[in-house]
PDB file of C-alpha atoms in Angstrom:
ATOM      1  CA  MET A   1       0.000   0.000   0.000  1.00 93.00           C
ATOM      2  CA  LYS A   2       1.323   3.398  -1.009  1.00 97.00           C
ATOM      3  CA  VAL A   3       0.625   6.290   1.344  1.00 98.00           C
ATOM      4  CA  LEU A   4      -0.228   9.356  -0.746  1.00 98.00           C
ATOM      5  CA  SER A   5      -1.149  11.603   2.171  1.00 98.00           C
ATOM      6  CA  GLN A   6      -1.995  11.497   5.859  1.00 98.00           C
ATOM      7  CA  ASN A   7      -3.447  14.358   7.880  1.00 98.00           C
ATOM      8  CA  THR A   8      -4.775  14.698  11.424  1.00 98.00           C
ATOM      9  CA  ALA A   9      -8.392  15.820  11.648  1.00 98.00           C
ATOM     10  CA  PHE A  10     -10.668  15.899  14.719  1.00 98.00           C
ATOM     11  CA  GLY A  11      -8.221  13.672  16.565  1.00 98.00           C
ATOM     12  CA  GLY A  12      -8.324  11.044  13.840  1.00 98.00           C
ATOM     13  CA  MET A  13      -6.432  10.409  10.615  1.00 98.00           C
ATOM     14  CA  GLN A  14      -7.516  11.239   7.073  1.00 98.00           C
ATOM     15  CA  GLY A  15      -5.427   9.270   4.632  1.00 98.00           C
ATOM     16  CA  VAL A  16      -5.264   8.699   0.905  1.00 98.00           C
ATOM     17  CA  PHE A  17      -3.735   5.441  -0.292  1.00 98.00           C
ATOM     18  CA  MET A  18      -3.024   3.525  -3.484  1.00 98.00           C
ATOM     19  CA  HIS A  19      -2.699  -0.182  -4.160  1.00 98.00           C
ATOM     20  CA  GLU A  20      -2.473  -2.566  -7.096  1.00 98.00           C
ATOM     21  CA  SER A  21      -5.904  -4.018  -7.847  1.00 98.00           C
ATOM     22  CA  GLU A  22      -6.209  -7.519  -9.259  1.00 98.00           C
ATOM     23  CA  ALA A  23      -9.898  -7.006 -10.052  1.00 98.00           C
ATOM     24  CA  CYS A  24      -9.409  -3.775 -12.006  1.00 98.00           C
ATOM     25  CA  LYS A  25      -5.896  -4.560 -13.246  1.00 98.00           C
ATOM     26  CA  CYS A  26      -4.557  -1.113 -12.401  1.00 98.00           C
ATOM     27  CA  GLU A  27      -3.558   0.989  -9.428  1.00 98.00           C
ATOM     28  CA  MET A  28      -6.586   2.133  -7.441  1.00 98.00           C
ATOM     29  CA  THR A  29      -6.774   5.069  -5.043  1.00 98.00           C
ATOM     30  CA  PHE A  30      -8.999   5.271  -1.978  1.00 98.00           C
ATOM     31  CA  ALA A  31      -9.424   7.497   1.067  1.00 98.00           C
ATOM     32  CA  VAL A  32      -9.888   6.380   4.674  1.00 98.00           C
ATOM     33  CA  PHE A  33     -10.808   8.416   7.744  1.00 98.00           C
ATOM     34  CA  VAL A  34      -9.927   6.628  10.974  1.00 98.00           C
ATOM     35  CA  PRO A  35     -11.477   8.133  14.149  1.00 98.00           C
ATOM     36  CA  PRO A  36      -9.508   8.474  17.387  1.00 98.00           C
ATOM     37  CA  GLN A  37     -11.463   5.593  18.969  1.00 98.00           C
ATOM     38  CA  ALA A  38      -9.582   3.159  16.702  1.00 97.00           C
ATOM     39  CA  ILE A  39      -6.500   3.614  18.888  1.00 95.00           C
ATOM     40  CA  LYS A  40      -8.221   1.518  21.556  1.00 96.00           C
ATOM     41  CA  ALA A  41     -10.465  -0.854  19.625  1.00 96.00           C
ATOM     42  CA  PRO A  42     -11.648  -1.773  16.120  1.00 97.00           C
ATOM     43  CA  CYS A  43     -14.330   0.602  14.832  1.00 97.00           C
ATOM     44  CA  PRO A  44     -17.374   0.066  12.615  1.00 98.00           C
ATOM     45  CA  VAL A  45     -16.983   0.898   8.927  1.00 98.00           C
ATOM     46  CA  VAL A  46     -19.102   3.011   6.602  1.00 98.00           C
ATOM     47  CA  TRP A  47     -18.422   2.893   2.862  1.00 98.00           C
ATOM     48  CA  TYR A  48     -19.171   5.991   0.783  1.00 99.00           C
ATOM     49  CA  LEU A  49     -19.565   5.528  -2.984  1.00 98.00           C
ATOM     50  CA  SER A  50     -19.274   8.659  -5.105  1.00 98.00           C
ATOM     51  CA  GLY A  51     -21.135   9.672  -8.239  1.00 98.00           C
ATOM     52  CA  LEU A  52     -20.387  10.213 -11.921  1.00 97.00           C
ATOM     53  CA  THR A  53     -17.175  12.134 -12.770  1.00 97.00           C
ATOM     54  CA  CYS A  54     -15.987  11.916  -9.147  1.00 98.00           C
ATOM     55  CA  THR A  55     -12.953  10.347  -7.490  1.00 98.00           C
ATOM     56  CA  HIS A  56     -12.303   9.572  -3.821  1.00 98.00           C
ATOM     57  CA  ALA A  57     -11.477  13.262  -3.357  1.00 98.00           C
ATOM     58  CA  ASN A  58     -14.892  14.859  -3.899  1.00 98.00           C
ATOM     59  CA  VAL A  59     -16.515  13.704  -0.691  1.00 98.00           C
ATOM     60  CA  MET A  60     -13.220  13.826   1.184  1.00 97.00           C
ATOM     61  CA  GLU A  61     -12.834  17.523   0.399  1.00 97.00           C
ATOM     62  CA  LYS A  62     -16.475  18.657   0.324  1.00 98.00           C
ATOM     63  CA  GLY A  63     -18.554  16.100   2.215  1.00 98.00           C
ATOM     64  CA  GLU A  64     -17.826  17.430   5.722  1.00 98.00           C
ATOM     65  CA  TYR A  65     -18.003  14.014   7.394  1.00 98.00           C
ATOM     66  CA  ARG A  66     -14.920  13.985   9.639  1.00 98.00           C
ATOM     67  CA  ARG A  67     -16.192  15.850  12.694  1.00 98.00           C
ATOM     68  CA  MET A  68     -19.259  13.618  13.043  1.00 98.00           C
ATOM     69  CA  ALA A  69     -17.375  10.435  12.137  1.00 98.00           C
ATOM     70  CA  ALA A  70     -14.851  11.228  14.864  1.00 98.00           C
ATOM     71  CA  GLU A  71     -17.630  11.872  17.380  1.00 98.00           C
ATOM     72  CA  LEU A  72     -19.437   8.649  16.480  1.00 98.00           C
ATOM     73  CA  GLY A  73     -16.325   6.491  16.128  1.00 98.00           C
ATOM     74  CA  LEU A  74     -16.888   5.567  12.481  1.00 98.00           C
ATOM     75  CA  ILE A  75     -14.266   4.615   9.917  1.00 98.00           C
ATOM     76  CA  VAL A  76     -15.258   6.135   6.566  1.00 98.00           C
ATOM     77  CA  ILE A  77     -13.853   4.599   3.367  1.00 98.00           C
ATOM     78  CA  CYS A  78     -14.167   6.463   0.068  1.00 98.00           C
ATOM     79  CA  PRO A  79     -13.134   4.392  -2.974  1.00 98.00           C
ATOM     80  CA  ASP A  80     -12.628   5.710  -6.486  1.00 98.00           C
ATOM     81  CA  THR A  81     -15.504   5.422  -8.968  1.00 98.00           C
ATOM     82  CA  SER A  82     -13.689   3.489 -11.710  1.00 98.00           C
ATOM     83  CA  PRO A  83     -10.364   2.018 -12.773  1.00 98.00           C
ATOM     84  CA  ARG A  84      -7.736   4.539 -13.898  1.00 98.00           C
ATOM     85  CA  GLY A  85      -4.620   4.564 -16.033  1.00 95.00           C
ATOM     86  CA  ASN A  86      -3.389   4.950 -19.595  1.00 95.00           C
ATOM     87  CA  ASP A  87      -4.324   1.357 -20.463  1.00 95.00           C
ATOM     88  CA  VAL A  88      -7.893   1.647 -19.171  1.00 97.00           C
ATOM     89  CA  PRO A  89     -10.583   2.135 -21.880  1.00 97.00           C
ATOM     90  CA  ASP A  90     -12.473   5.410 -21.787  1.00 97.00           C
ATOM     91  CA  GLU A  91     -14.851   7.630 -23.738  1.00 96.00           C
ATOM     92  CA  LEU A  92     -13.250  11.043 -23.447  1.00 93.00           C
ATOM     93  CA  THR A  93     -16.297  13.006 -24.589  1.00 94.00           C
ATOM     94  CA  ASN A  94     -18.860  11.013 -22.585  1.00 96.00           C
ATOM     95  CA  TRP A  95     -18.975  11.711 -18.842  1.00 95.00           C
ATOM     96  CA  GLN A  96     -21.510   8.909 -18.367  1.00 95.00           C
ATOM     97  CA  MET A  97     -19.156   6.172 -19.550  1.00 96.00           C
ATOM     98  CA  GLY A  98     -15.635   4.993 -18.792  1.00 96.00           C
ATOM     99  CA  LYS A  99     -13.328   6.645 -16.281  1.00 98.00           C
ATOM    100  CA  GLY A 100     -15.312   8.189 -13.454  1.00 98.00           C
ATOM    101  CA  ALA A 101     -18.380   6.181 -14.489  1.00 98.00           C
ATOM    102  CA  GLY A 102     -17.855   2.588 -13.405  1.00 98.00           C
ATOM    103  CA  PHE A 103     -21.445   2.205 -12.092  1.00 98.00           C
ATOM    104  CA  TYR A 104     -20.204  -0.312  -9.486  1.00 98.00           C
ATOM    105  CA  LEU A 105     -20.830  -3.280 -11.782  1.00 98.00           C
ATOM    106  CA  ASP A 106     -18.679  -6.026 -13.309  1.00 98.00           C
ATOM    107  CA  ALA A 107     -18.514  -5.384 -17.054  1.00 98.00           C
ATOM    108  CA  THR A 108     -18.814  -8.359 -19.382  1.00 98.00           C
ATOM    109  CA  GLU A 109     -18.339  -6.680 -22.776  1.00 98.00           C
ATOM    110  CA  LYS A 110     -15.154  -5.710 -24.589  1.00 97.00           C
ATOM    111  CA  PRO A 111     -13.160  -3.536 -24.156  1.00 97.00           C
ATOM    112  CA  TRP A 112     -14.576  -2.791 -20.700  1.00 98.00           C
ATOM    113  CA  ALA A 113     -14.515  -6.235 -19.084  1.00 98.00           C
ATOM    114  CA  GLU A 114     -10.756  -6.373 -18.537  1.00 98.00           C
ATOM    115  CA  HIS A 115     -10.678  -3.435 -16.108  1.00 98.00           C
ATOM    116  CA  TYR A 116     -14.204  -2.433 -15.145  1.00 98.00           C
ATOM    117  CA  GLN A 117     -14.835  -4.921 -12.349  1.00 98.00           C
ATOM    118  CA  MET A 118     -16.014  -2.424  -9.758  1.00 98.00           C
ATOM    119  CA  TYR A 119     -18.595  -4.653  -8.079  1.00 98.00           C
ATOM    120  CA  THR A 120     -15.947  -7.251  -7.277  1.00 98.00           C
ATOM    121  CA  TYR A 121     -13.507  -4.530  -6.274  1.00 98.00           C
ATOM    122  CA  ILE A 122     -15.920  -2.870  -3.833  1.00 98.00           C
ATOM    123  CA  THR A 123     -17.474  -6.019  -2.368  1.00 98.00           C
ATOM    124  CA  GLU A 124     -14.454  -8.325  -2.218  1.00 98.00           C
ATOM    125  CA  GLU A 125     -11.003  -6.988  -3.011  1.00 98.00           C
ATOM    126  CA  LEU A 126     -10.961  -3.617  -1.270  1.00 98.00           C
ATOM    127  CA  PRO A 127     -12.640  -4.855   1.955  1.00 98.00           C
ATOM    128  CA  ASN A 128     -10.141  -7.704   2.182  1.00 98.00           C
ATOM    129  CA  PHE A 129      -7.291  -5.274   1.589  1.00 98.00           C
ATOM    130  CA  VAL A 130      -8.232  -2.515   4.023  1.00 98.00           C
ATOM    131  CA  SER A 131      -9.108  -4.947   6.797  1.00 97.00           C
ATOM    132  CA  GLN A 132      -5.450  -5.949   6.859  1.00 96.00           C
ATOM    133  CA  HIS A 133      -4.249  -2.374   7.365  1.00 96.00           C
ATOM    134  CA  PHE A 134      -6.769  -0.645   9.656  1.00 97.00           C
ATOM    135  CA  ARG A 135      -8.510  -1.502  12.923  1.00 96.00           C
ATOM    136  CA  MET A 136     -11.947  -2.261  11.529  1.00 97.00           C
ATOM    137  CA  ASP A 137     -14.875  -4.173  12.929  1.00 97.00           C
ATOM    138  CA  MET A 138     -15.869  -5.904   9.693  1.00 96.00           C
ATOM    139  CA  ASP A 139     -18.937  -7.392  11.377  1.00 96.00           C
ATOM    140  CA  ARG A 140     -20.383  -3.872  11.502  1.00 97.00           C
ATOM    141  CA  GLN A 141     -20.430  -2.316   8.056  1.00 98.00           C
ATOM    142  CA  GLY A 142     -22.746   0.253   6.519  1.00 98.00           C
ATOM    143  CA  ILE A 143     -22.802   1.671   3.003  1.00 98.00           C
ATOM    144  CA  PHE A 144     -24.047   4.883   1.421  1.00 98.00           C
ATOM    145  CA  GLY A 145     -23.416   7.020  -1.614  1.00 98.00           C
ATOM    146  CA  HIS A 146     -24.477   9.779  -3.978  1.00 98.00           C
ATOM    147  CA  SER A 147     -26.163   9.532  -7.377  1.00 98.00           C
ATOM    148  CA  MET A 148     -24.318   6.735  -9.239  1.00 98.00           C
ATOM    149  CA  GLY A 149     -22.839   5.890  -5.834  1.00 98.00           C
ATOM    150  CA  GLY A 150     -26.306   5.816  -4.289  1.00 98.00           C
ATOM    151  CA  HIS A 151     -27.209   3.281  -6.964  1.00 98.00           C
ATOM    152  CA  GLY A 152     -24.098   1.308  -6.055  1.00 98.00           C
ATOM    153  CA  ALA A 153     -24.772   1.417  -2.332  1.00 98.00           C
ATOM    154  CA  MET A 154     -28.370   0.272  -2.663  1.00 98.00           C
ATOM    155  CA  THR A 155     -27.667  -2.568  -5.082  1.00 98.00           C
ATOM    156  CA  ILE A 156     -24.689  -3.781  -3.074  1.00 98.00           C
ATOM    157  CA  ALA A 157     -26.717  -3.736   0.154  1.00 98.00           C
ATOM    158  CA  LEU A 158     -29.610  -5.602  -1.478  1.00 98.00           C
ATOM    159  CA  ARG A 159     -27.236  -8.257  -2.787  1.00 98.00           C
ATOM    160  CA  ASN A 160     -25.252  -8.538   0.454  1.00 98.00           C
ATOM    161  CA  PRO A 161     -27.748  -8.158   3.322  1.00 98.00           C
ATOM    162  CA  ASP A 162     -25.711 -10.367   5.634  1.00 96.00           C
ATOM    163  CA  ARG A 163     -22.639  -8.156   5.323  1.00 96.00           C
ATOM    164  CA  PHE A 164     -24.140  -4.683   5.599  1.00 98.00           C
ATOM    165  CA  LYS A 165     -26.173  -3.519   8.588  1.00 97.00           C
ATOM    166  CA  SER A 166     -27.261  -0.156   7.179  1.00 98.00           C
ATOM    167  CA  CYS A 167     -27.723   1.616   3.853  1.00 98.00           C
ATOM    168  CA  SER A 168     -28.595   5.167   2.833  1.00 98.00           C
ATOM    169  CA  ALA A 169     -28.305   7.322  -0.267  1.00 98.00           C
ATOM    170  CA  PHE A 170     -28.218  10.895  -1.507  1.00 98.00           C
ATOM    171  CA  ALA A 171     -30.113  11.367  -4.791  1.00 98.00           C
ATOM    172  CA  PRO A 172     -29.600   7.769  -5.995  1.00 98.00           C
ATOM    173  CA  ILE A 173     -30.224   6.393  -9.477  1.00 98.00           C
ATOM    174  CA  VAL A 174     -32.756   3.809  -8.313  1.00 98.00           C
ATOM    175  CA  GLU A 175     -33.680   2.306 -11.697  1.00 98.00           C
ATOM    176  CA  PRO A 176     -30.591   2.676 -13.910  1.00 98.00           C
ATOM    177  CA  SER A 177     -31.942   0.186 -16.449  1.00 97.00           C
ATOM    178  CA  THR A 178     -34.443   2.791 -17.639  1.00 97.00           C
ATOM    179  CA  ALA A 179     -32.732   6.083 -16.762  1.00 95.00           C
ATOM    180  CA  ASP A 180     -31.533   8.291 -19.609  1.00 89.00           C
ATOM    181  CA  TRP A 181     -28.045   8.739 -18.225  1.00 84.00           C
ATOM    182  CA  SER A 182     -27.290   5.146 -17.210  1.00 96.00           C
ATOM    183  CA  ALA A 183     -29.041   2.745 -19.613  1.00 96.00           C
ATOM    184  CA  PRO A 184     -26.601   3.476 -22.497  1.00 96.00           C
ATOM    185  CA  ALA A 185     -23.667   2.721 -20.198  1.00 97.00           C
ATOM    186  CA  PHE A 186     -25.292  -0.491 -18.993  1.00 98.00           C
ATOM    187  CA  GLU A 187     -25.639  -1.699 -22.570  1.00 98.00           C
ATOM    188  CA  LYS A 188     -21.984  -0.995 -23.313  1.00 98.00           C
ATOM    189  CA  TYR A 189     -20.763  -2.620 -20.097  1.00 98.00           C
ATOM    190  CA  LEU A 190     -23.168  -5.564 -19.926  1.00 98.00           C
ATOM    191  CA  GLY A 191     -24.510  -6.142 -23.438  1.00 98.00           C
ATOM    192  CA  ALA A 192     -28.019  -5.948 -24.858  1.00 97.00           C
ATOM    193  CA  ASP A 193     -29.607  -8.643 -22.654  1.00 97.00           C
ATOM    194  CA  ARG A 194     -31.476  -6.521 -20.116  1.00 96.00           C
ATOM    195  CA  SER A 195     -32.110  -9.487 -17.840  1.00 97.00           C
ATOM    196  CA  ILE A 196     -28.414  -9.279 -16.901  1.00 97.00           C
ATOM    197  CA  TRP A 197     -28.830  -5.645 -15.955  1.00 98.00           C
ATOM    198  CA  ARG A 198     -31.303  -6.485 -13.201  1.00 98.00           C
ATOM    199  CA  GLN A 199     -28.600  -7.509 -10.721  1.00 98.00           C
ATOM    200  CA  TYR A 200     -27.373  -3.891 -10.773  1.00 98.00           C
ATOM    201  CA  ASP A 201     -30.773  -2.204 -10.586  1.00 98.00           C
ATOM    202  CA  ALA A 202     -32.269  -1.546  -7.121  1.00 98.00           C
ATOM    203  CA  CYS A 203     -35.891  -1.591  -8.270  1.00 98.00           C
ATOM    204  CA  ALA A 204     -35.396  -4.772 -10.294  1.00 98.00           C
ATOM    205  CA  LEU A 205     -33.594  -6.476  -7.413  1.00 98.00           C
ATOM    206  CA  VAL A 206     -36.543  -5.827  -5.115  1.00 98.00           C
ATOM    207  CA  GLU A 207     -38.951  -7.073  -7.782  1.00 98.00           C
ATOM    208  CA  ASP A 208     -36.824 -10.222  -8.049  1.00 98.00           C
ATOM    209  CA  GLY A 209     -36.967 -10.870  -4.308  1.00 98.00           C
ATOM    210  CA  ALA A 210     -33.879  -9.173  -2.879  1.00 98.00           C
ATOM    211  CA  ARG A 211     -34.416  -7.680   0.562  1.00 98.00           C
ATOM    212  CA  PHE A 212     -32.717  -5.246   2.941  1.00 98.00           C
ATOM    213  CA  PRO A 213     -34.356  -4.023   6.147  1.00 97.00           C
ATOM    214  CA  GLU A 214     -34.448  -0.282   5.564  1.00 98.00           C
ATOM    215  CA  PHE A 215     -33.160   2.601   3.478  1.00 98.00           C
ATOM    216  CA  LEU A 216     -32.803   6.321   4.104  1.00 98.00           C
ATOM    217  CA  ILE A 217     -32.956   8.388   0.900  1.00 98.00           C
ATOM    218  CA  ASP A 218     -32.531  12.151   0.736  1.00 98.00           C
ATOM    219  CA  GLN A 219     -33.391  13.965  -2.492  1.00 98.00           C
ATOM    220  CA  GLY A 220     -33.382  17.622  -3.473  1.00 98.00           C
ATOM    221  CA  LYS A 221     -36.463  18.854  -5.323  1.00 98.00           C
ATOM    222  CA  ALA A 222     -34.326  21.354  -7.275  1.00 98.00           C
ATOM    223  CA  ASP A 223     -32.069  18.587  -8.585  1.00 98.00           C
ATOM    224  CA  GLY A 224     -31.780  18.981 -12.357  1.00 97.00           C
ATOM    225  CA  PHE A 225     -31.424  15.198 -12.768  1.00 96.00           C
ATOM    226  CA  LEU A 226     -34.477  14.297 -10.708  1.00 97.00           C
ATOM    227  CA  GLU A 227     -36.994  13.472 -13.450  1.00 95.00           C
ATOM    228  CA  ASN A 228     -34.790  11.740 -16.025  1.00 92.00           C
ATOM    229  CA  GLY A 229     -32.028  10.160 -13.993  1.00 95.00           C
ATOM    230  CA  LEU A 230     -32.922   9.643 -10.345  1.00 97.00           C
ATOM    231  CA  ARG A 231     -36.677   9.157  -9.722  1.00 98.00           C
ATOM    232  CA  PRO A 232     -36.436   7.871  -6.121  1.00 98.00           C
ATOM    233  CA  TRP A 233     -40.204   7.410  -5.947  1.00 98.00           C
ATOM    234  CA  LEU A 234     -39.773   4.374  -8.208  1.00 98.00           C
ATOM    235  CA  PHE A 235     -37.912   2.587  -5.433  1.00 98.00           C
ATOM    236  CA  GLU A 236     -40.547   3.598  -2.909  1.00 97.00           C
ATOM    237  CA  GLU A 237     -43.142   2.032  -5.210  1.00 98.00           C
ATOM    238  CA  ALA A 238     -41.057  -1.121  -5.728  1.00 98.00           C
ATOM    239  CA  ALA A 239     -40.752  -1.613  -1.963  1.00 98.00           C
ATOM    240  CA  LYS A 240     -44.495  -1.344  -1.301  1.00 97.00           C
ATOM    241  CA  GLY A 241     -45.928  -4.644  -0.131  1.00 96.00           C
ATOM    242  CA  THR A 242     -42.519  -5.874   1.040  1.00 98.00           C
ATOM    243  CA  ASP A 243     -40.900  -5.743   4.473  1.00 96.00           C
ATOM    244  CA  ILE A 244     -38.450  -3.075   3.279  1.00 98.00           C
ATOM    245  CA  ASP A 245     -38.777   0.213   5.182  1.00 98.00           C
ATOM    246  CA  VAL A 246     -38.036   3.189   2.902  1.00 98.00           C
ATOM    247  CA  THR A 247     -37.647   6.677   4.346  1.00 98.00           C
ATOM    248  CA  LEU A 248     -37.680   9.077   1.388  1.00 98.00           C
ATOM    249  CA  ARG A 249     -37.174  12.730   2.276  1.00 98.00           C
ATOM    250  CA  MET A 250     -37.733  15.317  -0.463  1.00 98.00           C
ATOM    251  CA  HIS A 251     -36.134  18.693   0.215  1.00 98.00           C
ATOM    252  CA  GLU A 252     -37.221  22.007  -1.281  1.00 98.00           C
ATOM    253  CA  ARG A 253     -34.554  24.133  -3.038  1.00 98.00           C
ATOM    254  CA  TYR A 254     -31.717  21.567  -2.723  1.00 98.00           C
ATOM    255  CA  ASP A 255     -29.884  20.482  -5.867  1.00 98.00           C
ATOM    256  CA  HIS A 256     -27.492  17.656  -6.784  1.00 98.00           C
ATOM    257  CA  SER A 257     -24.327  19.236  -5.392  1.00 98.00           C
ATOM    258  CA  TYR A 258     -22.137  18.676  -2.341  1.00 98.00           C
ATOM    259  CA  TYR A 259     -23.863  21.634  -0.710  1.00 98.00           C
ATOM    260  CA  PHE A 260     -26.856  19.292  -0.521  1.00 98.00           C
ATOM    261  CA  ILE A 261     -24.804  16.274   0.555  1.00 98.00           C
ATOM    262  CA  SER A 262     -22.886  18.120   3.280  1.00 98.00           C
ATOM    263  CA  THR A 263     -26.164  19.508   4.676  1.00 98.00           C
ATOM    264  CA  PHE A 264     -27.531  16.040   5.419  1.00 98.00           C
ATOM    265  CA  MET A 265     -24.244  14.172   5.978  1.00 98.00           C
ATOM    266  CA  GLU A 266     -24.640  14.290   9.754  1.00 98.00           C
ATOM    267  CA  ASP A 267     -28.114  12.736   9.526  1.00 98.00           C
ATOM    268  CA  HIS A 268     -26.762   9.863   7.460  1.00 98.00           C
ATOM    269  CA  LEU A 269     -23.791   9.179   9.707  1.00 98.00           C
ATOM    270  CA  ARG A 270     -26.040   9.135  12.764  1.00 98.00           C
ATOM    271  CA  TRP A 271     -28.413   6.770  10.898  1.00 97.00           C
ATOM    272  CA  HIS A 272     -25.549   4.368  10.265  1.00 98.00           C
ATOM    273  CA  ALA A 273     -24.067   4.705  13.766  1.00 98.00           C
ATOM    274  CA  GLU A 274     -27.390   3.808  15.409  1.00 97.00           C
ATOM    275  CA  ARG A 275     -27.810   0.676  13.315  1.00 97.00           C
ATOM    276  CA  LEU A 276     -24.205  -0.395  13.682  1.00 97.00           C
ATOM    277  CA  ALA A 277     -24.515   0.020  17.446  1.00 94.00           C
ATOM    278  CA  GLU A 278     -27.587  -2.219  17.371  1.00 86.00           C
ATOM    279  CA  ALA A 279     -25.546  -4.784  15.439  1.00 75.00           C
ATOM    280  CA  LEU A 280     -22.944  -4.754  18.228  1.00 70.00           C
ATOM    281  CA  ASP A 281     -25.663  -5.395  20.828  1.00 64.00           C
ATOM    282  CA  GLN A 282     -26.838  -8.388  18.792  1.00 68.00           C
ATOM    283  CA  GLN A 283     -23.377  -9.989  18.557  1.00 58.00           C
TER     284      GLN A 283
END
């Protein structure tokens, strides 16, 4: 593991690291905030997945999570959104495809399949790697994200309900199979057979029987992507008649930016901390 930077914040450590990824066949960068409580004992982990065009740095620099994470004793891990490097395929003029737009899936189509294995990277490789280097309680993990990362968080939680104890999202793409800004990428990554897409679509996963206890979703009503890309009410509809508890909060005047995310970051971290504490009581 290469240490790119380490800084003290709120008594904890904010670090940025790089390692060689077997899944993505390139060097991958990720950020980790370790709270001061980790000096004495392993701490619960919350994964934050970023949105289109982002890297690990966007939430690290603008998400304003460190003060509350330090207070609550949460480790926050912020992976990159895609593989990187000169050998990694990309579409330079398309921000919805390629670098910065991995959609947290495992691509099956050429030329993407060789590197774009983000589902495996996030669910298997990176957790195994970081658990060897930081004092983490891997029995208490939560996951959340923004936009494309909200999509990733929700689908990963639905597919791994035994691993994750909590899930929330800011302005998630809840039905990427039919959204204007994700369906073209899905076809390029996964091929034309839409039945394969369903494993990476939160609404479709619920329709197909996947379950997770509860979700917190925050959405700005002034979000320019709300009608064509995000449509969180579709997930609320999909969950009706199931035992999934969906808390969808629609906020006047808020847009898609990190001003919105930072406003409600504390709510989300407290949401995760409460559920991860309950998981400790149940151990």
